[in-house]
PDB file of C-alpha atoms and ligand atoms in Angstrom:
ATOM      1  CA  MET A   1       3.027  22.129  -5.899  1.00  0.00           C
ATOM      2  CA  THR A   2       6.186  22.374  -3.776  1.00  0.00           C
ATOM      3  CA  GLN A   3       8.098  19.138  -3.701  1.00  0.00           C
ATOM      4  CA  THR A   4      10.879  18.049  -1.403  1.00  0.00           C
ATOM      5  CA  PRO A   5      13.469  15.467  -2.593  1.00  0.00           C
ATOM      6  CA  LEU A   6      11.800  12.856  -0.346  1.00  0.00           C
ATOM      7  CA  GLY A   7       8.124  13.378  -0.632  1.00  0.00           C
ATOM      8  CA  HIS A   8       5.496  15.518  -2.233  1.00  0.00           C
ATOM      9  CA  ASN A   9       4.102  18.320  -0.124  1.00  0.00           C
ATOM     10  CA  PRO A  10       4.139  16.027   2.918  1.00  0.00           C
ATOM     11  CA  VAL A  11       2.373  16.295   6.230  1.00  0.00           C
ATOM     12  CA  THR A  12       3.671  14.583   9.364  1.00  0.00           C
ATOM     13  CA  LEU A  13       1.259  12.388  11.323  1.00  0.00           C
ATOM     14  CA  LEU A  14       2.449  10.951  14.625  1.00  0.00           C
ATOM     15  CA  GLY A  15       6.000  11.247  13.294  1.00  0.00           C
ATOM     16  CA  MET A  16       5.254   9.548   9.984  1.00  0.00           C
ATOM     17  CA  ARG A  17       5.460  11.359   6.674  1.00  0.00           C
ATOM     18  CA  VAL A  18       2.409  11.188   4.450  1.00  0.00           C
ATOM     19  CA  ASP A  19       2.513  12.796   1.013  1.00  0.00           C
ATOM     20  CA  ARG A  20      -0.349  15.049  -0.040  1.00  0.00           C
ATOM     21  CA  VAL A  21      -0.891  13.439  -3.432  1.00  0.00           C
ATOM     22  CA  THR A  22      -4.023  12.684  -5.417  1.00  0.00           C
ATOM     23  CA  MET A  23      -4.635   9.488  -7.352  1.00  0.00           C
ATOM     24  CA  ASP A  24      -3.750  11.195 -10.647  1.00  0.00           C
ATOM     25  CA  GLU A  25      -0.508  12.563  -9.215  1.00  0.00           C
ATOM     26  CA  SER A  26       0.362   9.153  -7.843  1.00  0.00           C
ATOM     27  CA  LEU A  27      -0.213   7.532 -11.270  1.00  0.00           C
ATOM     28  CA  ALA A  28       1.934  10.239 -12.923  1.00  0.00           C
ATOM     29  CA  LEU A  29       4.693   9.569 -10.432  1.00  0.00           C
ATOM     30  CA  VAL A  30       4.517   5.828 -11.146  1.00  0.00           C
ATOM     31  CA  GLU A  31       4.901   6.586 -14.858  1.00  0.00           C
ATOM     32  CA  SER A  32       7.971   8.756 -14.180  1.00  0.00           C
ATOM     33  CA  TYR A  33       9.477   6.060 -11.931  1.00  0.00           C
ATOM     34  CA  ILE A  34       9.030   3.471 -14.682  1.00  0.00           C
ATOM     35  CA  ALA A  35      10.756   5.747 -17.174  1.00  0.00           C
ATOM     36  CA  GLU A  36      13.671   6.394 -14.764  1.00  0.00           C
ATOM     37  CA  ARG A  37      14.075   2.664 -13.965  1.00  0.00           C
ATOM     38  CA  LYS A  38      15.494   3.209 -10.491  1.00  0.00           C
ATOM     39  CA  PRO A  39      13.830   1.128  -7.768  1.00  0.00           C
ATOM     40  CA  ARG A  40      11.189   3.204  -5.956  1.00  0.00           C
ATOM     41  CA  HIS A  41       9.250   2.117  -2.913  1.00  0.00           C
ATOM     42  CA  ILE A  42       5.639   3.308  -2.552  1.00  0.00           C
ATOM     43  CA  LEU A  43       3.712   2.928   0.730  1.00  0.00           C
ATOM     44  CA  THR A  44       0.005   3.415   1.090  1.00  0.00           C
ATOM     45  CA  ALA A  45      -0.424   4.674   4.686  1.00  0.00           C
ATOM     46  CA  ASP A  46      -3.516   3.813   6.668  1.00  0.00           C
ATOM     47  CA  ALA A  47      -4.062   4.255  10.400  1.00  0.00           C
ATOM     48  CA  SER A  48      -2.612   0.767  11.224  1.00  0.00           C
ATOM     49  CA  MET A  49       0.553   1.706   9.344  1.00  0.00           C
ATOM     50  CA  VAL A  50       0.998   4.923  11.270  1.00  0.00           C
ATOM     51  CA  VAL A  51       0.606   3.032  14.556  1.00  0.00           C
ATOM     52  CA  THR A  52       3.015   0.361  13.339  1.00  0.00           C
ATOM     53  CA  ALA A  53       5.603   3.055  12.544  1.00  0.00           C
ATOM     54  CA  LYS A  54       5.289   4.303  16.147  1.00  0.00           C
ATOM     55  CA  GLU A  55       5.962   0.832  17.533  1.00  0.00           C
ATOM     56  CA  ASP A  56       8.486  -0.598  15.101  1.00  0.00           C
ATOM     57  CA  ALA A  57      11.652   1.444  14.598  1.00  0.00           C
ATOM     58  CA  ASP A  58      12.872  -0.628  11.656  1.00  0.00           C
ATOM     59  CA  PHE A  59       9.582  -0.081   9.893  1.00  0.00           C
ATOM     60  CA  ALA A  60       9.617   3.646  10.712  1.00  0.00           C
ATOM     61  CA  ALA A  61      13.049   3.996   9.084  1.00  0.00           C
ATOM     62  CA  ILE A  62      11.818   2.220   5.954  1.00  0.00           C
ATOM     63  CA  ALA A  63       8.763   4.490   5.838  1.00  0.00           C
ATOM     64  CA  ALA A  64      10.911   7.606   6.284  1.00  0.00           C
ATOM     65  CA  ASN A  65      12.989   6.637   3.271  1.00  0.00           C
ATOM     66  CA  ALA A  66      10.138   5.608   0.988  1.00  0.00           C
ATOM     67  CA  ASP A  67       9.857   7.458  -2.325  1.00  0.00           C
ATOM     68  CA  LEU A  68       6.089   8.024  -1.979  1.00  0.00           C
ATOM     69  CA  VAL A  69       3.699   7.583   0.928  1.00  0.00           C
ATOM     70  CA  THR A  70       0.080   7.947  -0.141  1.00  0.00           C
ATOM     71  CA  PRO A  71      -2.819   8.765   2.195  1.00  0.00           C
ATOM     72  CA  ASP A  72      -4.837   5.526   2.413  1.00  0.00           C
ATOM     73  CA  GLY A  73      -8.022   5.801   4.337  1.00  0.00           C
ATOM     74  CA  ALA A  74     -10.535   7.845   6.299  1.00  0.00           C
ATOM     75  CA  GLY A  75      -8.382   7.720   9.445  1.00  0.00           C
ATOM     76  CA  ILE A  76      -5.584   9.659   7.785  1.00  0.00           C
ATOM     77  CA  LEU A  77      -7.929  12.282   6.360  1.00  0.00           C
ATOM     78  CA  TRP A  78      -9.618  12.688   9.759  1.00  0.00           C
ATOM     79  CA  ALA A  79      -6.328  13.015  11.654  1.00  0.00           C
ATOM     80  CA  THR A  80      -4.722  15.519   9.268  1.00  0.00           C
ATOM     81  CA  LYS A  81      -7.886  17.617   9.379  1.00  0.00           C
ATOM     82  CA  ARG A  82      -7.798  17.571  13.175  1.00  0.00           C
ATOM     83  CA  GLN A  83      -4.163  18.713  13.010  1.00  0.00           C
ATOM     84  CA  GLY A  84      -5.287  21.706  10.972  1.00  0.00           C
ATOM     85  CA  ASN A  85      -3.336  20.549   7.917  1.00  0.00           C
ATOM     86  CA  PRO A  86      -5.887  18.457   6.053  1.00  0.00           C
ATOM     87  CA  VAL A  87      -5.179  15.934   3.374  1.00  0.00           C
ATOM     88  CA  THR A  88      -8.356  15.644   1.359  1.00  0.00           C
ATOM     89  CA  ALA A  89      -7.667  13.072  -1.340  1.00  0.00           C
ATOM     90  CA  LYS A  90      -7.442   9.358  -0.570  1.00  0.00           C
ATOM     91  CA  VAL A  91      -5.108   7.095  -2.512  1.00  0.00           C
ATOM     92  CA  SER A  92      -5.794   3.585  -1.243  1.00  0.00           C
ATOM     93  CA  GLY A  93      -3.645   0.616  -2.115  1.00  0.00           C
ATOM     94  CA  VAL A  94      -6.482  -1.437  -3.564  1.00  0.00           C
ATOM     95  CA  VAL A  95      -7.647   1.385  -5.869  1.00  0.00           C
ATOM     96  CA  LEU A  96      -4.138   2.393  -6.875  1.00  0.00           C
ATOM     97  CA  ALA A  97      -3.314  -1.271  -7.721  1.00  0.00           C
ATOM     98  CA  GLU A  98      -6.409  -1.637  -9.875  1.00  0.00           C
ATOM     99  CA  ARG A  99      -5.775   1.633 -11.697  1.00  0.00           C
ATOM    100  CA  LEU A 100      -2.249   0.440 -12.485  1.00  0.00           C
ATOM    101  CA  VAL A 101      -3.586  -2.854 -13.791  1.00  0.00           C
ATOM    102  CA  ALA A 102      -6.052  -0.958 -16.040  1.00  0.00           C
ATOM    103  CA  LEU A 103      -3.234   1.310 -17.270  1.00  0.00           C
ATOM    104  CA  SER A 104      -0.970  -1.655 -17.961  1.00  0.00           C
ATOM    105  CA  ALA A 105      -3.268  -2.526 -20.880  1.00  0.00           C
ATOM    106  CA  VAL A 106      -2.754   0.910 -22.355  1.00  0.00           C
ATOM    107  CA  LYS A 107       0.857   1.647 -21.470  1.00  0.00           C
ATOM    108  CA  GLY A 108       2.241  -1.867 -21.741  1.00  0.00           C
ATOM    109  CA  TRP A 109       3.540  -1.810 -18.180  1.00  0.00           C
ATOM    110  CA  ARG A 110       4.442  -5.235 -16.845  1.00  0.00           C
ATOM    111  CA  VAL A 111       2.730  -5.974 -13.525  1.00  0.00           C
ATOM    112  CA  PHE A 112       3.541  -8.839 -11.142  1.00  0.00           C
ATOM    113  CA  PHE A 113       1.128  -9.998  -8.397  1.00  0.00           C
ATOM    114  CA  PHE A 114       3.060 -11.320  -5.400  1.00  0.00           C
ATOM    115  CA  GLY A 115       1.406 -12.342  -2.132  1.00  0.00           C
ATOM    116  CA  ALA A 116      -1.776 -13.646  -0.438  1.00  0.00           C
ATOM    117  CA  ALA A 117      -2.766 -17.283   0.146  1.00  0.00           C
ATOM    118  CA  PRO A 118      -2.151 -19.919  -2.494  1.00  0.00           C
ATOM    119  CA  GLY A 119      -4.465 -19.445  -5.489  1.00  0.00           C
ATOM    120  CA  VAL A 120      -5.576 -15.922  -4.521  1.00  0.00           C
ATOM    121  CA  ALA A 121      -3.105 -13.888  -6.653  1.00  0.00           C
ATOM    122  CA  GLU A 122      -3.831 -16.237  -9.555  1.00  0.00           C
ATOM    123  CA  GLU A 123      -7.593 -15.714  -9.241  1.00  0.00           C
ATOM    124  CA  ALA A 124      -7.059 -11.967  -8.829  1.00  0.00           C
ATOM    125  CA  ARG A 125      -5.080 -11.971 -12.040  1.00  0.00           C
ATOM    126  CA  ALA A 126      -7.764 -13.960 -13.914  1.00  0.00           C
ATOM    127  CA  ARG A 127     -10.471 -11.514 -12.736  1.00  0.00           C
ATOM    128  CA  MET A 128      -8.422  -8.469 -13.684  1.00  0.00           C
ATOM    129  CA  LEU A 129      -7.729  -9.923 -17.143  1.00  0.00           C
ATOM    130  CA  ALA A 130     -11.475 -10.481 -17.625  1.00  0.00           C
ATOM    131  CA  LYS A 131     -12.198  -6.907 -16.466  1.00  0.00           C
ATOM    132  CA  TYR A 132      -9.387  -5.072 -18.324  1.00  0.00           C
ATOM    133  CA  GLU A 133      -8.760  -6.487 -21.770  1.00  0.00           C
ATOM    134  CA  GLY A 134      -5.032  -6.591 -22.495  1.00  0.00           C
ATOM    135  CA  ALA A 135      -4.029  -6.056 -18.849  1.00  0.00           C
ATOM    136  CA  ASN A 136      -0.312  -6.953 -18.738  1.00  0.00           C
ATOM    137  CA  ILE A 137      -0.014  -9.083 -15.613  1.00  0.00           C
ATOM    138  CA  VAL A 138       3.180 -10.991 -16.343  1.00  0.00           C
ATOM    139  CA  GLY A 139       3.288 -13.198 -13.265  1.00  0.00           C
ATOM    140  CA  HIS A 140       1.824 -14.186  -9.928  1.00  0.00           C
ATOM    141  CA  ARG A 141       3.025 -16.004  -6.859  1.00  0.00           C
ATOM    142  CA  ASP A 142       1.487 -16.624  -3.431  1.00  0.00           C
ATOM    143  CA  GLY A 143       2.960 -14.971  -0.344  1.00  0.00           C
ATOM    144  CA  PHE A 144       3.703 -18.001   1.810  1.00  0.00           C
ATOM    145  CA  PHE A 145       7.338 -19.037   1.576  1.00  0.00           C
ATOM    146  CA  SER A 146      10.124 -19.979   3.945  1.00  0.00           C
ATOM    147  CA  ALA A 147      13.516 -18.282   4.285  1.00  0.00           C
ATOM    148  CA  ASP A 148      14.926 -21.268   2.352  1.00  0.00           C
ATOM    149  CA  ASN A 149      12.994 -20.515  -0.801  1.00  0.00           C
ATOM    150  CA  GLU A 150      13.321 -16.721  -0.691  1.00  0.00           C
ATOM    151  CA  ALA A 151      16.008 -16.850  -3.386  1.00  0.00           C
ATOM    152  CA  GLU A 152      13.688 -18.833  -5.614  1.00  0.00           C
ATOM    153  CA  VAL A 153      10.944 -16.232  -5.083  1.00  0.00           C
ATOM    154  CA  LEU A 154      13.309 -13.437  -6.061  1.00  0.00           C
ATOM    155  CA  ASN A 155      14.458 -15.314  -9.170  1.00  0.00           C
ATOM    156  CA  GLU A 156      10.873 -15.929 -10.254  1.00  0.00           C
ATOM    157  CA  ILE A 157      10.005 -12.228  -9.955  1.00  0.00           C
ATOM    158  CA  ARG A 158      13.197 -11.084 -11.619  1.00  0.00           C
ATOM    159  CA  ALA A 159      12.690 -13.476 -14.531  1.00  0.00           C
ATOM    160  CA  ALA A 160       9.286 -11.975 -15.293  1.00  0.00           C
ATOM    161  CA  LYS A 161      10.935  -8.518 -15.619  1.00  0.00           C
ATOM    162  CA  PRO A 162       8.053  -6.531 -14.120  1.00  0.00           C
ATOM    163  CA  ASP A 163       7.840  -2.724 -14.164  1.00  0.00           C
ATOM    164  CA  ILE A 164       5.504  -2.825 -11.153  1.00  0.00           C
ATOM    165  CA  LEU A 165       5.633  -5.333  -8.342  1.00  0.00           C
ATOM    166  CA  LEU A 166       2.564  -5.458  -6.095  1.00  0.00           C
ATOM    167  CA  VAL A 167       3.504  -7.098  -2.788  1.00  0.00           C
ATOM    168  CA  ALA A 168       0.657  -8.352  -0.585  1.00  0.00           C
ATOM    169  CA  LEU A 169       2.220  -9.772   2.566  1.00  0.00           C
ATOM    170  CA  GLY A 170       0.557  -7.388   5.076  1.00  0.00           C
ATOM    171  CA  ILE A 171       2.061  -4.500   6.984  1.00  0.00           C
ATOM    172  CA  PRO A 172       5.000  -4.424   7.899  1.00  0.00           C
ATOM    173  CA  LYS A 173       6.170  -7.689   6.298  1.00  0.00           C
ATOM    174  CA  GLN A 174       5.630  -6.418   2.753  1.00  0.00           C
ATOM    175  CA  GLU A 175       7.534  -3.176   3.361  1.00  0.00           C
ATOM    176  CA  LYS A 176      10.413  -5.070   4.972  1.00  0.00           C
ATOM    177  CA  PHE A 177      10.526  -7.471   2.046  1.00  0.00           C
ATOM    178  CA  ILE A 178      10.603  -4.641  -0.443  1.00  0.00           C
ATOM    179  CA  HIS A 179      13.247  -2.703   1.475  1.00  0.00           C
ATOM    180  CA  LYS A 180      15.476  -5.780   1.813  1.00  0.00           C
ATOM    181  CA  HIS A 181      15.271  -6.886  -1.804  1.00  0.00           C
ATOM    182  CA  LYS A 182      14.629  -3.787  -3.852  1.00  0.00           C
ATOM    183  CA  ALA A 183      18.181  -3.483  -5.181  1.00  0.00           C
ATOM    184  CA  ALA A 184      18.310  -7.175  -6.187  1.00  0.00           C
ATOM    185  CA  LEU A 185      14.863  -7.248  -7.760  1.00  0.00           C
ATOM    186  CA  GLU A 186      15.591  -4.549 -10.342  1.00  0.00           C
ATOM    187  CA  VAL A 187      11.943  -3.509 -10.511  1.00  0.00           C
ATOM    188  CA  PRO A 188      11.292   0.256 -10.839  1.00  0.00           C
ATOM    189  CA  VAL A 189       8.031   0.399  -8.869  1.00  0.00           C
ATOM    190  CA  LEU A 190       7.493  -1.644  -5.677  1.00  0.00           C
ATOM    191  CA  ILE A 191       4.262  -1.220  -3.718  1.00  0.00           C
ATOM    192  CA  GLY A 192       2.951  -2.934  -0.614  1.00  0.00           C
ATOM    193  CA  VAL A 193      -0.743  -3.540  -1.194  1.00  0.00           C
ATOM    194  CA  GLY A 194      -1.985  -5.528   1.848  1.00  0.00           C
ATOM    195  CA  GLY A 195      -5.255  -7.341   1.215  1.00  0.00           C
ATOM    196  CA  THR A 196      -5.619  -6.112  -2.427  1.00  0.00           C
ATOM    197  CA  PHE A 197      -5.560  -9.565  -4.053  1.00  0.00           C
ATOM    198  CA  ASP A 198      -8.102 -10.830  -1.537  1.00  0.00           C
ATOM    199  CA  VAL A 199     -10.421  -8.048  -2.767  1.00  0.00           C
ATOM    200  CA  MET A 200      -9.583  -8.401  -6.500  1.00  0.00           C
ATOM    201  CA  SER A 201     -10.117 -12.172  -6.384  1.00  0.00           C
ATOM    202  CA  GLY A 202     -13.485 -11.823  -4.633  1.00  0.00           C
ATOM    203  CA  THR A 203     -12.152 -13.703  -1.580  1.00  0.00           C
ATOM    204  CA  VAL A 204     -12.961 -10.646   0.508  1.00  0.00           C
ATOM    205  CA  ARG A 205     -15.498  -8.046  -0.561  1.00  0.00           C
ATOM    206  CA  ARG A 206     -14.915  -4.338  -0.064  1.00  0.00           C
ATOM    207  CA  ALA A 207     -17.315  -2.488   2.207  1.00  0.00           C
ATOM    208  CA  PRO A 208     -20.355  -0.928   0.539  1.00  0.00           C
ATOM    209  CA  ILE A 209     -19.746   2.622  -0.717  1.00  0.00           C
ATOM    210  CA  TRP A 210     -21.822   4.189   2.100  1.00  0.00           C
ATOM    211  CA  MET A 211     -19.594   2.461   4.664  1.00  0.00           C
ATOM    212  CA  GLN A 212     -16.430   3.571   2.859  1.00  0.00           C
ATOM    213  CA  ASN A 213     -17.736   7.138   2.774  1.00  0.00           C
ATOM    214  CA  ALA A 214     -18.638   7.012   6.448  1.00  0.00           C
ATOM    215  CA  GLY A 215     -15.102   5.842   7.291  1.00  0.00           C
ATOM    216  CA  LEU A 216     -16.438   2.438   8.391  1.00  0.00           C
ATOM    217  CA  GLU A 217     -14.443   0.155   6.116  1.00  0.00           C
ATOM    218  CA  TRP A 218     -12.651  -1.191   9.215  1.00  0.00           C
ATOM    219  CA  LEU A 219     -15.993  -2.362  10.710  1.00  0.00           C
ATOM    220  CA  HIS A 220     -16.866  -4.199   7.523  1.00  0.00           C
ATOM    221  CA  ARG A 221     -13.441  -5.889   7.505  1.00  0.00           C
ATOM    222  CA  LEU A 222     -13.909  -6.961  11.115  1.00  0.00           C
ATOM    223  CA  ALA A 223     -17.341  -8.392  10.428  1.00  0.00           C
ATOM    224  CA  ALA A 224     -15.972 -10.312   7.416  1.00  0.00           C
ATOM    225  CA  ASN A 225     -12.989 -11.661   9.324  1.00  0.00           C
ATOM    226  CA  PRO A 226     -13.057 -11.506  13.152  1.00  0.00           C
ATOM    227  CA  LYS A 227      -9.397 -12.741  13.167  1.00  0.00           C
ATOM    228  CA  LYS A 228      -8.452  -9.236  12.070  1.00  0.00           C
ATOM    229  CA  ILE A 229      -9.296  -7.882  15.517  1.00  0.00           C
ATOM    230  CA  SER A 230      -5.657  -7.038  16.335  1.00  0.00           C
ATOM    231  CA  LYS A 231      -5.460  -4.888  13.206  1.00  0.00           C
ATOM    232  CA  VAL A 232      -8.806  -3.255  13.810  1.00  0.00           C
ATOM    233  CA  ALA A 233      -7.850  -2.592  17.453  1.00  0.00           C
ATOM    234  CA  MET A 234      -5.200  -0.276  16.086  1.00  0.00           C
ATOM    235  CA  LEU A 235      -7.874   2.180  14.971  1.00  0.00           C
ATOM    236  CA  PRO A 236      -8.962   3.329  18.461  1.00  0.00           C
ATOM    237  CA  GLN A 237      -5.275   3.318  19.371  1.00  0.00           C
ATOM    238  CA  PHE A 238      -4.642   5.616  16.417  1.00  0.00           C
ATOM    239  CA  VAL A 239      -7.490   7.932  17.429  1.00  0.00           C
ATOM    240  CA  ARG A 240      -6.152   8.060  21.016  1.00  0.00           C
ATOM    241  CA  MET A 241      -2.606   8.829  19.805  1.00  0.00           C
ATOM    242  CA  VAL A 242      -3.806  11.633  17.533  1.00  0.00           C
ATOM    243  CA  ILE A 243      -5.885  13.200  20.306  1.00  0.00           C
ATOM    244  CA  MET A 244      -3.070  12.951  22.829  1.00  0.00           C
ATOM    245  CA  GLU A 245      -0.536  14.446  20.403  1.00  0.00           C
ATOM    246  CA  LYS A 246      -2.801  17.433  19.834  1.00  0.00           C
ATOM    247  CA  ARG A 247      -2.853  18.024  23.595  1.00  0.00           C
ATOM    248  CA  SER A 248       0.903  17.907  23.965  1.00  0.00           C
ATOM    249  CA  PRO A 249       2.452  21.362  23.426  1.00  0.00           C
ATOM    250  CA  ALA A 250       5.845  19.857  22.631  1.00  0.00           C
ATOM    251  CA  SER A 251       4.727  17.716  19.754  1.00  0.00           C
ATOM    252  CA  PRO A 252       5.379  18.855  16.184  1.00  0.00           C
ATOM    253  CA  VAL A 253       2.272  19.341  14.092  1.00  0.00           C
ATOM    254  CA  GLY A 254       1.970  19.259  10.326  1.00  0.00           C
TER     255      GLY A 254
HETATM  256  N1  UDP B 301       0.004 -12.713   3.605  1.00  0.00           N
HETATM  257  C1  UDP B 301       0.962 -13.371   2.852  1.00  0.00           C
HETATM  258  N2  UDP B 301       2.050 -13.924   3.465  1.00  0.00           N
HETATM  259  C2  UDP B 301       2.236 -13.854   4.798  1.00  0.00           C
HETATM  260  C3  UDP B 301       1.286 -13.125   5.582  1.00  0.00           C
HETATM  261  C4  UDP B 301       0.173 -12.553   4.951  1.00  0.00           C
HETATM  262  O1  UDP B 301       0.821 -13.459   1.641  1.00  0.00           O
HETATM  263  O2  UDP B 301       3.231 -14.363   5.292  1.00  0.00           O
HETATM  264  C5  UDP B 301      -1.124 -12.071   2.935  1.00  0.00           C
HETATM  265  C6  UDP B 301      -2.521 -12.438   3.431  1.00  0.00           C
HETATM  266  O3  UDP B 301      -2.924 -13.659   2.829  1.00  0.00           O
HETATM  267  C7  UDP B 301      -3.321 -11.240   2.931  1.00  0.00           C
HETATM  268  C8  UDP B 301      -2.339 -10.079   2.986  1.00  0.00           C
HETATM  269  O4  UDP B 301      -1.031 -10.694   3.143  1.00  0.00           O
HETATM  270  O5  UDP B 301      -3.717 -11.439   1.558  1.00  0.00           O
HETATM  271  C9  UDP B 301      -2.528  -9.159   4.167  1.00  0.00           C
HETATM  272  O6  UDP B 301      -3.751  -8.525   4.059  1.00  0.00           O
HETATM  273  P1  UDP B 301      -4.277  -7.492   5.141  1.00  0.00           P
HETATM  274  O7  UDP B 301      -5.590  -6.975   4.684  1.00  0.00           O
HETATM  275  O8  UDP B 301      -4.134  -8.085   6.526  1.00  0.00           O
HETATM  276  O9  UDP B 301      -3.158  -6.336   4.950  1.00  0.00           O
HETATM  277  P2  UDP B 301      -2.771  -5.090   5.822  1.00  0.00           P
HETATM  278  O10 UDP B 301      -4.006  -4.615   6.551  1.00  0.00           O
HETATM  279  O11 UDP B 301      -1.652  -5.531   6.709  1.00  0.00           O
HETATM  280  O12 UDP B 301      -2.294  -4.136   4.754  1.00  0.00           O
END
């Protein structure tokens, strides 16, 4: 596989880089990042993230400089196929996070759960410990804090000395948090994981497999939480943007 210094056989989707990596390749990269001990930022890109990158220049710059951007979701697979440069493997944040938790029991990696409403990361941790004996989740903290206690949050994470920090504050807050603090945190692997702890804790259920396979996970999320309408509304916006880009002769493809 050809690799560029920033990215791994990437495709460009509406100006955003997405790396063509499989789950196994992503896990191998995480292992190499932990060995190298330099802070690395991993993004899992779904349709809402690509739209956010179009609309938020600060976020787009962070995404452009990320160490790894995985293809997270049916929307990305559909759009890259439409562009004639298909990405076929999906590496979603929730699955990647759970695989890392499972591997932490084997490899001894130290994982920290940061984010979601009070009690959710704690419950997610308890459920993961019950599911994966020996999982090494060395700390948890909810994702609701003021600017005044940001320093305390950083100290708490640093003190736990994680190898992997899972940050669930939603897009783009989690990526901005990681970008701002990655040097100070001294954690080799930093990943924004959105609603992962809500799923792991059982607070929110994932869509049934048939819905996931049909690319309808967004519909399930909307039915479970109608407040997510603004996020779900990004999906038709994404589809429109992809179709329009295809029509424009000046736009770069692939
Ligand atoms: N969240 C948080 N702090 C905040 C805002 C949100 O911890 O200030 C959490 C929220 O409770 C949820 C997650 O961030 O667990 C966002 O999940 P969502 O599925 O909306 O993520 P996205 O689709 O943005 O990746």
